[in-house]
Coordinates of C-alpha atoms in Angstrom, one line a residue:
M1 CA -15.3 20.4 10.5
K2 CA -17.8 17.7 9.4
Y3 CA -20.3 16.7 12.0
I4 CA -22.4 13.5 12.0
K5 CA -25.1 13.7 14.6
P6 CA -25.1 10.8 17.1
K7 CA -28.0 8.5 16.5
V8 CA -29.0 5.3 18.3
L9 CA -27.5 2.1 16.7
E10 CA -25.7 4.1 14.0
S11 CA -22.4 2.4 13.2
C12 CA -20.5 5.7 12.8
F13 CA -21.0 9.3 14.2
T14 CA -19.2 12.2 15.8
C15 CA -18.3 11.0 19.3
P16 CA -19.7 13.4 21.9
H17 CA -16.6 12.7 24.0
C18 CA -13.6 13.2 21.7
G19 CA -15.3 14.9 18.6
A20 CA -13.9 12.4 16.1
I21 CA -16.1 10.7 13.5
S22 CA -15.6 7.1 14.6
Y23 CA -16.9 3.6 14.5
Q24 CA -19.3 2.7 17.3
L25 CA -19.7 -0.8 18.8
W26 CA -23.1 -1.4 20.3
W27 CA -24.7 -3.7 23.0
G28 CA -27.8 -3.5 25.0
S29 CA -30.2 -4.8 27.7
G30 CA -33.9 -4.8 28.4
W31 CA -36.0 -4.1 31.5
K32 CA -36.8 -7.8 31.8
Q33 CA -34.2 -10.5 32.4
E34 CA -34.6 -12.3 29.2
K35 CA -32.8 -12.4 25.8
W36 CA -33.5 -9.3 23.6
H37 CA -32.7 -8.4 20.1
L38 CA -30.6 -5.2 20.1
N39 CA -33.3 -3.2 18.4
D40 CA -35.7 -4.1 21.2
C41 CA -33.4 -3.2 24.1
N42 CA -34.5 -0.3 26.3
I43 CA -30.9 0.4 27.3
K44 CA -28.3 0.7 24.7
V45 CA -24.6 1.5 25.0
S46 CA -22.1 2.4 22.3
N47 CA -18.3 2.3 22.6
C48 CA -16.2 4.8 20.5
A49 CA -13.4 3.1 18.6
N50 CA -11.3 6.3 18.8
C51 CA -11.4 7.3 22.5
H52 CA -13.1 4.1 23.9
E53 CA -15.6 6.2 25.9
H54 CA -19.2 5.2 26.0
T55 CA -22.6 6.7 25.3
L56 CA -25.7 5.6 27.2
W57 CA -29.1 5.5 25.5
I58 CA -32.5 4.9 27.2
D59 CA -35.5 4.3 25.0
N60 CA -33.5 5.7 22.1
K61 CA -32.5 8.9 23.8
M62 CA -28.9 9.7 24.7
Y63 CA -28.5 10.4 28.5
Y64 CA -24.7 10.1 28.8
P65 CA -22.7 12.2 28.2
D66 CA -25.1 15.0 29.1
N67 CA -23.9 17.3 26.3
G68 CA -26.8 16.0 24.2
E69 CA -26.4 15.6 20.5
A70 CA -25.1 19.1 19.7
P71 CA -22.0 19.6 17.7
F72 CA -18.8 20.5 19.6
P73 CA -18.6 24.3 20.1
N74 CA -16.3 26.1 17.7
S75 CA -12.8 26.1 19.1
E76 CA -12.7 30.0 19.0
I77 CA -16.0 30.5 20.9
P78 CA -15.5 32.8 23.9
N79 CA -15.6 31.0 27.3
S80 CA -18.6 33.1 28.4
V81 CA -20.6 31.9 25.4
K82 CA -19.2 28.4 25.5
N83 CA -20.5 27.8 29.0
I84 CA -24.0 28.8 27.8
Y85 CA -23.6 26.6 24.7
L86 CA -22.7 23.6 26.8
E87 CA -25.5 24.2 29.2
A88 CA -28.0 24.4 26.3
A89 CA -26.5 21.1 25.0
S90 CA -27.0 19.4 28.4
V91 CA -30.7 20.2 28.5
Q92 CA -31.4 19.7 24.8
N93 CA -32.8 16.1 25.2
K94 CA -34.9 17.2 28.2
S95 CA -36.2 20.6 27.1
T96 CA -35.8 21.9 23.5
R97 CA -37.4 25.1 24.6
G98 CA -34.9 25.5 27.4
A99 CA -32.0 24.9 24.9
A100 CA -33.3 27.4 22.4
A101 CA -33.7 30.1 25.1
L102 CA -30.2 29.5 26.4
L103 CA -28.7 29.7 22.9
R104 CA -30.5 33.0 22.4
L105 CA -28.8 34.2 25.7
G106 CA -25.5 33.0 24.3
I107 CA -26.0 35.2 21.2
Q108 CA -26.7 38.2 23.4
I109 CA -23.4 37.5 25.3
L110 CA -21.6 37.0 22.0
C111 CA -22.8 40.4 20.8
E112 CA -21.3 41.9 24.0
E113 CA -18.0 40.1 23.3
L114 CA -18.0 41.7 19.8
G115 CA -18.2 45.2 21.4
E116 CA -21.9 45.8 21.6
S117 CA -23.9 46.6 24.8
G118 CA -25.4 43.1 25.3
K119 CA -28.5 44.7 26.7
N120 CA -30.7 44.5 23.6
V121 CA -29.7 41.8 21.1
N122 CA -31.9 43.2 18.4
E123 CA -30.2 46.6 18.6
D124 CA -26.8 44.9 18.9
I125 CA -27.4 43.0 15.6
A126 CA -28.5 46.3 13.9
N127 CA -25.3 48.0 15.1
L128 CA -23.2 45.1 13.8
V129 CA -24.9 45.4 10.4
K130 CA -24.0 49.1 10.3
K131 CA -20.4 48.1 10.9
G132 CA -20.4 45.8 7.9
L133 CA -21.7 42.5 9.3
P134 CA -22.2 40.0 6.4
E135 CA -25.8 39.3 5.6
I136 CA -25.4 35.5 6.1
V137 CA -24.2 36.2 9.7
Q138 CA -26.9 38.7 10.3
Q139 CA -29.5 36.1 9.2
S140 CA -27.9 33.4 11.4
L141 CA -28.0 35.8 14.4
D142 CA -31.6 36.7 13.8
I143 CA -32.7 33.0 13.4
V144 CA -31.2 32.2 16.9
R145 CA -32.6 35.4 18.4
V146 CA -36.2 35.0 17.1
T147 CA -36.3 31.2 17.8
G148 CA -35.0 31.8 21.3
N149 CA -37.5 34.5 21.9
D150 CA -40.4 32.2 20.8
A151 CA -39.2 29.6 23.3
V152 CA -39.9 32.1 26.1
H153 CA -42.9 33.8 24.5
P154 CA -44.5 31.2 22.3
G155 CA -45.4 32.4 18.8
Q156 CA -45.3 30.6 15.5
I157 CA -42.0 28.7 15.7
D158 CA -42.1 25.1 16.9
T159 CA -39.4 25.1 19.5
D160 CA -40.6 21.7 20.7
D161 CA -39.1 20.3 17.5
P162 CA -35.6 18.8 18.2
E163 CA -34.5 19.4 14.6
T164 CA -35.4 23.1 14.8
V165 CA -33.3 23.5 17.9
S166 CA -30.4 21.3 16.6
K167 CA -30.0 23.8 13.8
L168 CA -29.5 26.6 16.4
F169 CA -26.3 24.9 17.6
E170 CA -24.9 24.7 14.1
L171 CA -25.8 28.4 13.5
T172 CA -24.1 29.5 16.7
N173 CA -20.9 27.8 15.5
I174 CA -21.2 29.4 12.1
I175 CA -21.6 32.8 13.7
V176 CA -18.4 32.3 15.7
E177 CA -16.6 31.0 12.6
Y178 CA -17.4 34.1 10.6
M179 CA -17.0 36.7 13.4
I180 CA -14.1 35.4 15.3
A181 CA -12.3 32.3 13.9
L182 CA -12.1 33.4 10.2
P183 CA -10.8 37.0 10.9
K184 CA -8.2 35.5 13.3
K185 CA -7.0 33.1 10.7
V186 CA -6.8 35.8 8.0
S187 CA -5.1 38.2 10.3
G188 CA -2.5 35.7 11.2
I189 CA -1.7 35.0 7.6
Y190 CA -1.8 38.7 6.6
T191 CA 0.6 39.9 9.3
A192 CA 3.0 37.2 8.3
L193 CA 3.5 38.8 4.8
P194 CA 6.9 40.5 4.3
K195 CA 7.0 44.0 5.9
A196 CA 7.8 45.6 2.5
K197 CA 4.6 44.1 1.0
L198 CA 2.6 45.3 4.0
D199 CA 4.0 48.8 3.7
A200 CA 3.1 48.9 0.0
I201 CA -0.5 47.8 0.8
K202 CA -0.8 50.5 3.5
K203 CA 0.6 53.1 1.1
R204 CA -1.9 52.0 -1.6
D205 CA -4.9 52.2 0.8
N206 CA -3.9 55.6 2.1
K207 CA -4.1 57.2 -1.3

């Protein structure tokens, strides 16, 4: 699903309420009781043309809703991981380090959902690789893991950079798409094949 990051005074972006890419109508106000040009307003509000909900921006940062500017979580994300994802999104504008650390925790819980121990995320990823984990997913997992670690134990990754942390949300959704959503879609289509065809495939693979 295409995602356009919410940005102050942009005419169109992905609404953080309904998830639709929609037109935004803006108005604003300033700290002082005088006429302001919209660009100079400290307080800005947008209204979504699709769901008619509002976003509130103060000094060009979005404060409402409090799910930050992160993409909507993948629809197949496990609830245990989704709760962490949404918590990370809610603190993203206040603490990028906090968001990165939470997303790393989300990856650890996701590994447990995928059948690993959930105690050591590095070992869990290694075990998933042995089971045939695609390289692109392994790389995505390790990016979130390493960046999240650096948020807690500062190293060479700039977890104060909002763009760096924003990418972690995207990668989390990519991981869920590859590991949960895509296999579920393929399995549903595969099992809908005629029984005779499925039996022939099974016979072929048992040779």
